[in-house]
Each structure stands twice: as structure tokens, then as C-alpha cells.
Coordinates of N, CA and C and ligand atoms in Angstrom, one line a residue:
X1 N 21.8 11.8 1.9 CA 20.5 11.4 2.1 C 20.2 10.3 3.1
X2 N 19.8 10.3 4.5 CA 19.7 9.4 5.2 C 18.4 8.3 4.9
X3 N 18.4 7.6 4.0 CA 17.4 7.0 3.1 C 16.7 5.9 4.4
X4 N 17.5 5.5 5.2 CA 17.1 4.9 6.0 C 16.2 5.6 7.4
X5 N 16.2 6.5 7.2 CA 15.4 7.5 8.1 C 14.3 8.0 7.7
X6 N 14.3 8.4 6.3 CA 13.3 9.3 5.4 C 13.6 9.1 4.0
X7 N 12.5 9.7 3.4 CA 12.2 9.5 1.7 C 12.1 11.0 1.6
X8 N 13.0 11.5 0.6 CA 12.5 12.9 0.2 C 12.4 12.7 -1.3
X9 N 11.5 13.2 -2.1 CA 11.2 13.5 -3.2 C 11.0 14.6 -3.8
X10 N 12.1 15.0 -4.7 CA 12.4 16.6 -4.8 C 11.4 17.0 -6.3
X11 N 10.8 17.9 -5.9 CA 10.1 18.5 -7.3 C 10.6 19.9 -7.6
X12 N 9.8 20.2 -8.5 CA 10.4 21.8 -9.0 C 9.2 22.9 -8.7
X13 N 8.3 22.5 -8.3 CA 7.3 23.8 -7.9 C 7.8 24.0 -6.2
X14 N 7.5 25.2 -6.1 CA 7.5 25.8 -4.6 C 6.7 25.3 -3.7
X15 N 6.8 24.3 -3.6 CA 5.5 23.3 -2.3 C 6.3 22.1 -2.1
X16 N 6.7 22.2 -0.5 CA 7.1 21.2 0.3 C 5.7 20.3 0.6
X17 N 5.4 19.0 0.7 CA 4.6 18.4 1.5 C 5.4 17.8 2.5
X18 N 5.2 18.0 3.7 CA 6.0 17.1 4.9 C 4.7 16.4 5.5
X19 N 5.0 15.2 5.8 CA 4.1 14.1 6.5 C 5.0 13.5 7.7
X20 N 4.8 14.3 8.7 CA 6.0 13.6 9.5 C 5.5 12.6 10.6
X21 N 4.1 12.2 10.4 CA 3.6 11.0 11.0 C 3.0 9.8 10.2
X22 N 3.7 9.7 9.4 CA 3.4 9.0 8.1 C 4.0 7.4 8.6
X23 N 5.3 7.6 9.2 CA 6.2 6.2 9.2 C 5.3 5.3 10.1
X24 N 5.6 3.9 10.3 CA 5.0 2.9 10.8 C 6.1 2.0 11.6
X25 N 7.3 2.0 11.1 CA 8.2 1.1 11.6 C 8.8 1.5 13.0
X26 N 9.1 0.3 13.6 CA 9.6 0.5 15.1 C 11.0 -0.2 14.9
X27 N 12.0 0.2 15.2 CA 13.2 -0.6 15.6 C 13.1 -1.4 16.5
X28 N 14.2 -2.6 16.4 CA 13.6 -3.7 17.3 C 13.9 -3.6 18.7
X29 N 14.7 -2.6 19.1 CA 15.0 -2.2 20.8 C 14.0 -1.4 21.4
X30 N 13.1 -0.7 20.5 CA 12.1 -0.1 21.0 C 10.8 -1.0 20.7
X31 N 10.7 -1.7 20.0 CA 9.2 -2.6 19.7 C 9.2 -3.6 20.8
X32 N 10.2 -4.3 21.5 CA 10.3 -5.0 22.4 C 9.7 -4.6 23.8
X33 N 9.8 -3.3 23.9 CA 9.4 -2.6 25.3 C 8.2 -1.7 25.1
X34 N 7.3 -1.9 24.0 CA 6.2 -1.4 23.8 C 5.0 -2.4 24.3
X35 N 3.8 -1.7 24.7 CA 2.7 -2.2 25.4 C 2.0 -3.1 24.1
X36 N 1.3 -4.1 24.2 CA 0.8 -5.0 22.9 C 0.3 -4.0 21.8
X37 N -0.8 -3.3 22.3 CA -1.6 -2.6 21.5 C -1.0 -1.4 20.8
X38 N 0.0 -0.9 21.1 CA 1.1 0.0 20.6 C 1.6 -0.7 19.5
X39 N 1.7 -1.9 19.1 CA 2.4 -2.7 18.1 C 1.7 -2.4 16.8
X40 N 0.3 -2.0 17.0 CA -0.2 -1.7 15.5 C 0.0 -0.3 15.4
X41 N 0.7 0.4 16.3 CA 1.0 2.1 15.8 C -0.2 2.6 15.7
X42 N -1.1 2.7 16.2 CA -2.7 3.0 16.2 C -2.5 4.3 16.1
X43 N -1.6 5.2 16.5 CA -1.8 6.9 16.2 C -1.1 7.5 15.1
X44 N -1.0 6.5 13.9 CA -0.1 6.9 12.5 C -1.0 7.7 12.0
X45 N -0.6 8.6 11.1 CA -1.2 9.4 10.1 C -1.3 8.6 9.1
X46 N -2.2 7.5 9.0 CA -2.2 6.5 7.8 C -2.0 6.8 6.7
X47 N -1.5 6.3 5.6 CA -1.6 6.5 4.0 C -1.4 7.7 3.4
X48 N -1.0 8.6 4.3 CA -1.0 10.1 3.7 C -0.1 10.2 2.5
X49 N 1.2 9.3 2.5 CA 1.8 9.4 1.3 C 1.1 9.0 -0.1
X50 N 0.2 8.0 0.2 CA -0.6 7.5 -0.8 C -1.7 8.5 -1.2
X51 N -2.4 8.8 -0.4 CA -3.3 10.1 -0.4 C -2.7 11.2 -1.5
X52 N -1.6 11.6 -0.8 CA -1.1 12.9 -1.7 C 0.0 12.4 -2.8
X53 N -0.1 11.3 -3.4 CA 1.1 10.8 -4.2 C 0.8 11.6 -5.5
X54 N -0.6 12.0 -5.8 CA -0.8 12.7 -7.2 C 0.1 14.0 -7.3
X55 N 0.4 14.6 -6.1 CA 1.1 15.7 -6.0 C 2.3 16.0 -6.7
X56 N 2.9 15.1 -6.9 CA 4.1 14.7 -7.6 C 3.8 15.2 -9.4
X57 N 2.7 15.1 -9.5 CA 2.3 15.5 -10.8 C 2.2 17.4 -10.9
X58 N 1.9 17.8 -9.7 CA 2.1 19.2 -9.9 C 3.4 19.8 -9.3
X59 N 4.5 19.0 -9.3 CA 5.8 19.2 -9.1 C 6.1 19.4 -7.6
X60 N 5.3 18.9 -6.6 CA 5.6 19.3 -5.3 C 6.8 18.2 -4.9
X61 N 7.6 18.8 -3.9 CA 8.4 17.7 -3.3 C 7.8 17.2 -2.1
X62 N 8.3 16.0 -1.6 CA 7.6 15.5 -0.6 C 8.4 14.9 0.6
X63 N 8.4 14.9 1.7 CA 9.3 14.3 2.7 C 8.5 13.6 3.8
X64 N 8.7 12.2 3.5 CA 8.3 11.3 4.5 C 9.3 10.3 5.4
X65 N 8.8 10.3 6.6 CA 9.9 9.4 7.6 C 9.3 7.8 7.9
X66 N 10.5 7.2 7.6 CA 10.2 5.7 7.7 C 9.6 5.4 9.2
X67 N 9.9 6.2 10.2 CA 9.7 5.5 11.7 C 8.5 6.3 12.3
X68 N 7.7 5.1 13.1 CA 6.4 5.7 14.0 C 6.9 6.8 14.8
X69 N 5.7 7.6 15.0 CA 5.9 8.6 16.0 C 6.2 8.2 17.3
X70 N 6.1 6.9 17.5 CA 6.4 6.4 19.0 C 7.8 6.5 19.1
X71 N 8.6 6.5 18.3 CA 10.1 6.5 18.3 C 10.2 7.9 18.6
X72 N 9.9 8.9 17.9 CA 10.0 10.5 18.3 C 8.7 11.1 17.5
X73 N 8.3 11.9 18.2 CA 7.3 12.7 17.6 C 7.9 13.9 16.9
X74 N 8.1 13.9 15.4 CA 8.7 14.9 14.5 C 7.7 16.0 14.4
X75 N 7.0 16.2 15.0 CA 6.2 17.6 14.8 C 6.2 18.0 16.5
X76 N 7.0 17.9 17.3 CA 7.4 18.2 18.5 C 8.5 19.1 18.6
X77 N 8.6 20.1 19.3 CA 10.0 20.9 19.5 C 11.0 19.7 20.2
X78 N 12.2 20.1 20.1 CA 13.3 19.2 20.9 C 13.2 19.2 22.4
X79 N 12.9 20.5 22.8 CA 12.9 20.4 24.1 C 11.4 20.0 24.6
X80 N 10.3 19.5 24.0 CA 9.3 19.2 24.3 C 8.3 20.0 25.0
X81 N 8.2 21.5 24.5 CA 7.5 22.6 25.0 C 6.2 22.0 24.6
X82 N 4.7 21.9 25.2 CA 3.4 21.6 25.0 C 2.8 22.5 23.9
X83 N 2.3 22.0 22.8 CA 1.9 22.4 21.8 C 0.6 23.4 22.0
X84 N -0.1 22.8 23.1 CA -1.5 22.9 23.6 C -1.7 23.0 25.1
X85 N -0.9 24.4 25.6 CA -1.0 24.0 27.3 C -2.0 24.1 27.7
X86 N -2.4 23.4 28.8 CA -3.7 23.1 29.4 C -4.5 22.2 28.9
X87 N -4.0 21.3 27.6 CA -4.9 20.5 27.2 C -4.2 19.3 27.3
X88 N -4.9 18.0 27.1 CA -4.4 16.7 26.9 C -3.6 16.8 25.6
X89 N -2.1 16.3 25.6 CA -1.5 16.1 24.4 C -0.5 14.9 24.6
X90 N 0.1 15.0 23.6 CA 1.2 13.6 23.8 C 2.5 14.3 23.5
X91 N 3.6 13.7 24.0 CA 5.0 14.1 24.0 C 5.8 13.9 23.0
X92 N 7.4 14.6 23.2 CA 8.3 14.4 22.1 C 8.6 12.9 21.8
X93 N 8.8 12.0 22.9 CA 8.8 10.6 22.6 C 7.3 10.1 23.6
X94 N 6.6 9.8 23.0 CA 4.7 9.9 23.6 C 5.1 8.5 24.4
X95 N 4.5 8.9 25.8 CA 4.5 7.7 26.9 C 3.2 7.1 26.8
X96 N 1.8 8.1 26.4 CA 0.5 7.6 26.2 C 0.3 7.7 24.7
X97 N -0.7 6.9 24.5 CA -1.5 6.8 23.3 C -2.4 7.6 23.2
X98 N -3.2 8.0 21.9 CA -4.1 8.8 22.0 C -5.6 8.4 22.6
X99 N -5.5 7.0 22.9 CA -6.8 6.5 23.6 C -6.5 6.9 25.3
X100 N -5.3 7.4 25.7 CA -4.7 7.6 26.8 C -4.2 6.6 27.5
X101 N -4.0 5.5 27.1 CA -3.2 3.9 27.4 C -2.1 4.4 27.2
X102 N -1.1 3.6 28.1 CA 0.5 3.6 27.9 C 1.2 3.0 26.5
X103 N 2.2 3.7 26.0 CA 2.7 3.2 24.5 C 4.0 2.2 25.2
X104 N 4.2 2.2 26.5 CA 5.4 1.2 27.1 C 4.6 0.0 27.9
X105 N 5.3 -0.9 27.9 CA 5.4 -1.8 29.1 C 5.9 -1.3 30.4
X106 N 5.4 -1.6 31.5 CA 5.6 -0.9 32.8 C 7.0 -0.8 33.0
X107 N 7.5 0.4 33.2 CA 9.0 0.9 33.5 C 9.9 0.9 32.3
X108 N 9.2 0.8 30.9 CA 10.1 0.5 29.8 C 10.0 2.0 29.3
X109 N 9.3 3.0 29.6 CA 9.6 4.3 28.7 C 10.8 4.9 28.9
X110 N 11.3 5.6 27.5 CA 12.8 6.0 27.7 C 12.9 7.1 28.6
X111 N 14.0 7.3 29.0 CA 14.4 8.3 30.2 C 15.0 9.4 29.2
X112 N 15.9 10.6 29.9 CA 16.1 11.6 29.3 C 17.8 11.4 28.5
X113 N 18.2 10.2 28.5 CA 19.6 10.0 27.9 C 19.0 9.7 26.3
X114 N 18.2 8.7 26.8 CA 17.4 7.9 25.5 C 17.0 8.9 24.4
X115 N 16.0 10.0 25.0 CA 15.3 10.7 24.3 C 16.1 11.5 23.7
X116 N 17.3 12.2 24.2 CA 18.3 13.0 23.6 C 19.1 12.2 22.2
X117 N 19.1 10.8 22.5 CA 19.8 10.2 21.3 C 18.6 9.6 20.1
X118 N 17.6 9.9 20.7 CA 16.7 9.6 19.2 C 16.4 11.0 18.9
X119 N 16.8 12.4 19.2 CA 16.7 13.7 18.9 C 17.7 13.5 17.7
X120 N 18.8 13.0 18.1 CA 20.3 13.1 17.4 C 19.6 12.1 16.0
X121 N 19.3 10.8 16.2 CA 19.2 9.9 15.5 C 17.9 9.9 14.3
X122 N 16.8 10.7 15.0 CA 15.8 10.7 13.9 C 15.0 12.1 13.6
X123 N 14.9 12.9 14.7 CA 14.5 14.4 14.8 C 15.6 15.1 13.9
X124 N 16.7 15.3 14.1 CA 17.2 16.2 13.5 C 17.8 15.9 11.8
X125 N 17.9 14.5 11.5 CA 17.8 14.4 10.1 C 16.8 14.8 9.5
X126 N 15.4 14.8 10.0 CA 14.1 15.0 9.4 C 14.2 16.5 9.4
X127 N 14.7 17.1 10.4 CA 14.6 18.6 10.5 C 15.5 19.4 9.1
X128 N 16.7 18.8 9.4 CA 17.7 19.1 8.3 C 17.3 19.2 7.1
X129 N 16.6 17.8 6.6 CA 16.1 17.7 5.4 C 15.0 18.6 4.9
X130 N 14.1 19.0 6.0 CA 13.1 19.8 5.7 C 13.7 21.5 5.4
X131 N 14.6 21.7 6.4 CA 15.2 23.0 6.2 C 15.8 23.1 5.2
X132 N 16.7 22.1 4.5 CA 17.4 22.3 3.2 C 16.7 22.2 2.1
X133 N 15.5 21.6 2.2 CA 14.3 21.5 0.9 C 13.7 22.9 0.9
X134 N 13.3 23.4 1.9 CA 12.7 24.6 2.2 C 13.6 25.6 1.2
X135 N 14.8 25.9 1.7 CA 15.9 26.6 1.3 C 16.3 26.6 -0.2
X136 N 16.1 25.5 -0.6 CA 16.5 25.0 -2.1 C 15.5 25.7 -3.0
X137 N 14.0 25.2 -2.4 CA 12.9 25.8 -3.0 C 12.5 27.2 -3.1
X138 N 13.1 27.7 -1.9 CA 12.8 29.3 -1.7 C 13.8 30.1 -2.8
X139 N 15.1 29.4 -2.8 CA 16.3 30.2 -3.8 C 15.7 30.2 -5.0
X140 N 15.1 29.2 -5.3 CA 14.7 28.7 -6.9 C 13.5 29.7 -7.0
X141 N 12.6 30.1 -6.1 CA 11.3 30.6 -6.5 C 11.0 31.9 -5.7
X142 N 12.1 32.1 -4.9 CA 11.7 33.4 -4.2 C 10.6 33.3 -3.2
X143 N 9.9 32.3 -2.9 CA 8.9 31.8 -2.0 C 8.8 30.6 -2.2
X144 N 8.2 30.0 -1.1 CA 7.8 28.4 -0.8 C 6.5 28.2 0.0
X145 N 5.7 27.3 -0.3 CA 4.5 26.5 0.7 C 5.3 25.5 1.3
X146 N 4.9 25.4 2.7 CA 5.1 24.1 3.3 C 3.8 23.6 3.6
X147 N 3.6 22.6 3.2 CA 2.1 21.9 3.6 C 2.5 20.6 4.5
X148 N 2.0 21.1 5.6 CA 1.9 19.9 6.7 C 0.8 19.1 6.6
X149 N 1.2 17.7 6.0 CA 0.3 16.9 6.0 C 0.1 16.0 7.2
X150 N -1.4 15.9 7.9 CA -1.7 15.0 9.1 C -3.0 14.5 8.7
X151 N -3.1 13.2 9.5 CA -4.4 12.9 9.7 C -4.8 12.1 11.2
X152 N -6.1 12.2 11.4 CA -5.9 11.6 12.8 C -7.6 11.0 12.7
X153 N -7.7 10.3 13.9 CA -9.1 9.4 14.0 C -10.0 10.6 14.5
X154 N -11.5 10.7 13.8 CA -12.1 11.9 13.9 C -12.9 11.9 15.4
X155 N -12.9 11.0 16.3 CA -13.3 10.9 17.5 C -12.0 10.3 18.5
X156 N -11.8 11.2 19.5 CA -10.8 10.9 20.5 C -10.7 11.5 21.9
X157 N -11.6 10.8 22.6 CA -12.2 11.8 23.8 C -11.2 12.3 24.7
X158 N -10.1 11.4 24.6 CA -8.8 11.9 25.4 C -8.1 13.3 24.8
X159 N -8.0 13.3 23.6 CA -7.9 15.1 23.0 C -8.6 15.9 22.9
X160 N -9.8 15.4 22.3 CA -10.9 16.6 22.1 C -12.3 16.0 22.1
X161 N -13.2 16.9 22.4 CA -14.8 16.6 22.5 C -15.2 16.4 21.3
X162 N -16.3 15.6 21.2 CA -17.1 15.3 20.0 C -16.3 14.8 18.9
X163 N -16.7 15.4 17.9 CA -16.4 14.7 16.5 C -15.5 16.1 15.6
X164 N -14.4 15.7 15.0 CA -13.5 16.4 14.8 C -14.4 16.8 12.9
X165 N -14.2 18.1 12.5 CA -14.5 18.2 11.5 C -13.9 17.4 10.3
X166 N -14.4 17.3 9.2 CA -13.7 16.5 8.1 C -12.3 17.1 7.8
X167 N -12.2 18.3 7.7 CA -11.1 19.0 7.3 C -10.4 20.0 8.4
X168 N -9.2 20.3 8.9 CA -8.8 21.2 9.9 C -7.8 21.8 9.2
X169 N -7.8 23.0 8.7 CA -6.9 23.9 8.3 C -6.1 24.8 9.3
X170 N -4.8 24.8 9.5 CA -4.4 25.2 10.7 C -3.3 26.3 9.9
X171 N -3.5 27.6 10.5 CA -2.1 28.5 10.2 C -1.5 29.5 11.5
X172 N -1.8 28.6 12.5 CA -1.2 29.1 13.7 C -1.8 30.5 14.2
X173 N -3.3 30.4 14.0 CA -4.1 31.6 14.1 C -3.9 32.5 12.8
X174 N -3.2 32.5 12.1 CA -2.8 33.2 10.8 C -1.4 33.7 11.0
X175 N -0.6 32.9 11.8 CA 0.8 33.7 11.8 C 1.4 32.9 11.0
X176 N 1.4 31.8 10.2 CA 2.3 30.9 9.4 C 2.4 31.3 8.6
X177 N 1.3 31.9 7.8 CA 1.1 32.3 6.1 C 0.7 33.4 6.0
X178 N 0.8 33.9 4.8 CA 0.3 35.1 4.3 C -1.4 35.2 4.3
X179 N -1.8 36.2 4.8 CA -3.5 36.2 4.9 C -4.3 35.9 3.6
X180 N -3.6 36.7 2.5 CA -4.0 36.0 1.4 C -4.2 34.8 0.8
X181 N -3.0 34.1 1.4 CA -3.0 32.8 0.9 C -4.1 31.8 1.8
X182 N -4.3 32.3 2.8 CA -5.1 31.6 4.1 C -6.7 32.1 3.1
X183 N -6.9 33.2 2.8 CA -8.2 33.4 2.4 C -8.5 32.7 0.9
X184 N -7.4 32.4 0.3 CA -7.7 31.7 -1.0 C -8.1 30.2 -0.6
X185 N -7.3 29.6 0.3 CA -7.5 28.1 1.1 C -9.1 27.9 1.6
X186 N -9.6 29.1 2.4 CA -10.7 29.0 2.9 C -11.9 29.4 1.6
X187 N -11.7 29.9 0.8 CA -12.6 30.2 -0.3 C -12.9 28.8 -1.0
X188 N -11.5 28.3 -1.4 CA -11.7 26.8 -2.0 C -12.4 25.9 -0.9
X189 N -12.3 26.0 0.1 CA -13.2 25.1 1.2 C -14.4 25.3 1.0
X190 N -14.8 26.7 1.0 CA -16.1 27.1 1.3 C -17.0 26.9 -0.1
X191 N -16.0 26.7 -1.0 CA -16.7 26.1 -2.5 C -17.2 24.8 -2.6
X192 N -17.1 24.2 -1.6 CA -17.1 22.7 -1.7 C -18.5 22.3 -0.7
X193 N -19.1 21.5 -1.2 CA -20.0 20.8 0.2 C -20.0 19.4 0.4
X194 N -18.9 18.9 -0.1 CA -18.9 17.3 0.4 C -18.1 17.2 1.7
X195 N -17.5 18.1 2.4 CA -16.6 18.2 3.6 C -17.0 19.3 4.5
X196 N -17.2 18.8 5.9 CA -17.2 20.2 6.7 C -15.6 20.5 7.1
X197 N -15.7 21.8 7.4 CA -14.3 22.3 7.9 C -14.3 23.2 8.8
X198 N -12.9 23.3 9.4 CA -12.8 24.4 10.3 C -11.5 25.1 10.0
X199 N -11.4 26.5 10.5 CA -9.9 26.9 10.1 C -9.5 27.4 11.4
X200 N -8.6 26.9 12.0 CA -7.8 27.2 13.1 C -8.7 26.9 14.5
X201 N -9.5 25.7 14.2 CA -9.9 25.2 15.6 C -9.2 24.4 16.4
X202 N -9.7 23.1 16.7 CA -8.5 22.4 17.7 C -7.2 22.3 17.2
X203 N -6.7 21.8 16.2 CA -5.9 21.8 15.6 C -5.1 23.2 14.7
X204 N -4.3 24.0 15.2 CA -4.0 25.2 14.6 C -2.5 25.2 13.8
X205 N -2.0 24.1 14.0 CA -1.0 24.0 13.5 C 0.2 23.4 14.3
X206 N 1.1 22.5 14.2 CA 2.0 22.2 15.2 C 3.5 22.8 15.2
X207 N 4.3 22.2 15.5 CA 5.8 22.7 15.7 C 6.2 23.1 14.3
X208 N 6.0 22.0 13.4 CA 6.7 22.5 12.1 C 6.1 23.8 11.5
X209 N 4.6 23.9 11.7 CA 4.1 25.0 10.9 C 4.2 25.7 11.8
X210 N 4.3 26.1 13.0 CA 5.0 27.4 13.7 C 6.1 27.6 13.6
X211 N 7.2 26.7 13.4 CA 8.4 26.8 13.6 C 8.7 27.5 12.1
X212 N 8.7 26.9 11.2 CA 9.1 27.0 10.0 C 7.9 28.3 9.1
X213 N 6.9 28.5 9.4 CA 6.3 29.5 8.7 C 6.9 30.9 9.0
X214 N 7.1 31.7 8.0 CA 7.9 33.0 8.1 C 7.1 33.6 6.7
X215 N 6.0 34.0 6.8 CA 5.4 34.7 5.6 C 6.2 35.8 5.2
X216 N 6.8 36.6 6.1 CA 7.4 37.9 5.6 C 8.7 37.9 5.0
X217 N 9.2 36.3 4.9 CA 10.3 36.0 4.1 C 9.7 35.0 2.8
X218 N 8.7 35.0 2.8 CA 8.1 34.4 1.6 C 8.2 32.8 1.8
X219 N 8.0 32.5 3.1 CA 7.7 30.9 3.6 C 6.5 30.7 4.3
X220 N 5.4 30.2 3.6 CA 3.9 30.2 4.0 C 3.9 28.4 4.5
X221 N 3.5 28.5 5.9 CA 3.3 27.1 6.3 C 1.6 27.1 6.5
X222 N 1.3 25.9 6.2 CA -0.3 25.4 6.3 C -0.2 24.2 7.1
X223 N -1.2 23.9 7.8 CA -1.3 22.3 8.2 C -2.6 21.9 7.7
X224 N -3.0 20.9 6.9 CA -4.6 20.2 7.0 C -4.4 18.9 7.6
X225 N -5.3 18.8 9.0 CA -5.4 17.7 9.6 C -6.8 17.3 9.0
X226 N -6.5 15.9 8.6 CA -7.8 15.5 7.8 C -8.3 14.2 9.0
X227 N -9.8 14.3 9.0 CA -10.3 13.3 9.9 C -10.3 11.9 8.9
X228 N -9.7 10.6 9.7 CA -9.3 9.6 8.9 C -10.5 9.0 8.1
X229 N -11.6 9.0 8.9 CA -13.1 8.4 8.4 C -13.1 8.9 6.4
X230 N -12.7 10.1 6.3 CA -13.0 10.4 4.9 C -12.1 9.9 3.7
X231 N -10.9 9.0 4.1 CA -10.3 8.3 3.3 C -9.8 7.1 3.6
X232 N -10.0 6.3 4.9 CA -10.1 4.9 5.5 C -10.8 4.5 6.3
X233 N -10.7 3.2 6.6 CA -11.6 2.6 7.9 C -10.5 3.0 9.2
X234 N -11.2 3.5 10.2 CA -10.4 3.8 11.4 C -10.5 3.0 12.2
X235 N -11.1 1.9 12.2 CA -10.9 0.7 12.8 C -9.8 -0.1 12.5
X236 N -9.9 -0.5 11.3 CA -8.9 -1.8 10.6 C -7.8 -0.9 10.0
X237 N -7.7 0.6 10.0 CA -6.6 1.2 9.4 C -6.5 0.9 7.8
X238 N -7.5 0.3 7.4 CA -7.4 0.0 5.8 C -7.7 1.2 4.8
X239 N -6.9 0.9 3.7 CA -7.1 2.2 2.9 C -8.6 2.3 2.2
X240 N -9.6 3.2 2.1 CA -10.8 2.8 1.3 C -10.6 3.8 0.3
X241 N -10.4 3.2 -1.0 CA -10.0 3.7 -2.4 C -11.3 4.6 -2.8
X242 N -12.6 4.2 -2.3 CA -13.7 4.8 -2.8 C -13.7 6.1 -2.2
X243 N -13.2 6.1 -1.1 CA -13.4 7.4 -0.1 C -12.1 8.3 -0.7
X244 N -11.0 7.8 -0.8 CA -9.8 8.4 -0.9 C -10.1 9.0 -2.4
X245 N -10.7 8.6 -3.4 CA -10.8 8.9 -4.9 C -11.8 9.8 -4.7
X246 N -12.8 10.0 -4.0 CA -13.5 11.4 -4.0 C -13.2 12.3 -2.9
X247 N -11.9 12.3 -2.1 CA -11.2 13.3 -1.4 C -10.2 14.1 -2.4
X248 N -9.5 13.2 -3.0 CA -8.4 13.5 -3.7 C -8.6 14.6 -4.8
X249 N -9.6 14.8 -5.5 CA -9.9 16.1 -6.5 C -9.8 17.6 -5.2
X250 N -10.4 17.3 -4.0 CA -10.6 18.6 -3.4 C -9.0 18.8 -3.1
X251 N -8.2 17.9 -2.5 CA -7.0 18.1 -2.0 C -6.0 18.8 -3.3
X252 N -6.5 18.1 -4.5 CA -5.6 18.8 -5.8 C -6.2 20.3 -5.8
X253 N -7.2 20.5 -5.7 CA -7.7 21.8 -5.8 C -6.9 22.7 -4.8
X254 N -7.0 22.5 -3.5 CA -6.2 23.0 -2.4 C -4.9 23.4 -2.7
X255 N -4.0 22.2 -3.1 CA -2.7 22.3 -3.3 C -2.2 23.5 -4.8
X256 N -3.2 23.3 -5.6 CA -3.2 24.2 -6.9 C -3.3 25.6 -6.5
X257 N -4.4 25.7 -5.4 CA -4.6 27.2 -5.0 C -3.3 27.9 -4.3
X258 N -2.4 27.0 -3.8 CA -1.4 27.8 -3.1 C -0.2 27.9 -4.1
X259 N 0.0 27.4 -5.1 CA 0.8 27.3 -6.1 C 0.6 28.6 -6.8
X260 N 1.6 29.2 -7.4 CA 1.8 30.5 -8.4 C 0.6 30.4 -9.5
Ligands
ZN301 ZN1 -0.4 13.9 12.7

């Protein structure tokens, strides 16, 4: 297991939580070329490994990369096909940040050869580990749920209009998981009134959800995009224990809902 690239916690339940944008590290050779504001890695899905740490008690496996999405975006296709054609989005090796400003100093963005190298070094090991863990759990249980855990600043004019709902469930428009499983998750979301939510809104599920979801084979993939204001401070990036502690019981209910 390439522990210098990722951490994989193996559980026994048919549930794998993948957190592809949790990483914050920047290799030296890349950090030196970044625009000053990018050193704070502002587009990180902050603290999600901490937010979901309770899931090990449920027997979930968890996959977490070390490096920032500025090194490579693990939730994009290796050919960099756009996830949301016609809308502003960021690429496989992002050149622009979520605020629309450049990631790199002028002339320092990676060319095609360096992008291909990053695919080999960072992208493939993550996807190999993800595919192998899914297969292991599928072989043991005959089915498995892939939970794609994401979070994002709740207002980002470059990417979307207005304020994002607190919780954004994505199933690739219903293609990435069984309809009954989506219905159970929607019912669990509708049964609470602490958070507003949408299903298959602006964030319908990224590359991982769409690529690995295969409900006919017993692989159900769902993405939960959380607005960061509900568990952290969006400006300082600080963890907010009071907010997280309020959200975690609902996350636990959602994860329990997808388990047999
Ligand atoms: Zn994300």
C-alpha cells in the first residue's frame, strides 16, 4: 500500500467512504510554482476524515489521499473530460481556483507530460486502491456501497449561483445507485428539519460516482456534497466542533440507512 500517497482503513461492512479532496499536502516542486493564495489550498474538502471518523464504528472502510487536489483532481477522468459541460468547472490538474483566480504563478502550470506523470504517481494508485477495496467488499457481501464524501464552500459565484443547500445528494440522476437505496436516503433527509437538502441538483456526482456506480452488479455509488458552513468556518478553514457534533448524528443515520 503506497502510504506516502494515501491512507486506506479497511472495515468489514459493505461500505467504502472515499474522500478524494481531503488532502492538503503539496510536493515541494509543485508548491514553489503556486500563486501565493493557493498555498492555503483553499479548495480542499476540509476535515472530512475527521467528520466521518465515527464511521469506523459502523465497519466502514475509508480511503483518504495525502495530497491536495491542486496536484491532481482524483474525481476527474484521466482524459480530463468535463463533468459539467457548458458550466464553469476545474480540470484534472486545476489551473484555476474556485474563486476563478490562477492556481499557478504565470507560466508555471503543468504541461501535458507533467499531467501524465501526475496521473501515474497520484491518480492511478488512488483508483487502484479504490477498485480493489470495492472488489474485496463486494466479494465478501455480494454488494457494496461507495460513499463519495465531499464538501465545498457554500457560496462560489465562479461555480454556481446563490447559496448551495446544506446537503447535496448526487446519484448521477439516478444512474449510480439502486432506486430503492436513493429513496431510503431521501426519506432520511426529509425526516429531519435541521438542514436543507437537494437531490441531483448542481452536484449530481462526479467522476468516481459515475464511473464506479454499477447498481445492476450490486455496486451502489452515492455522493454527498456538504456545504462547509455546517461543520467548519469557511473563511479560516477551522473545524467547528459545535457544528460538527450537530451534523454527525444525521451523517450516521444516512450511513446506517445504506447498510443492510
Ligand atoms: Zn470534493
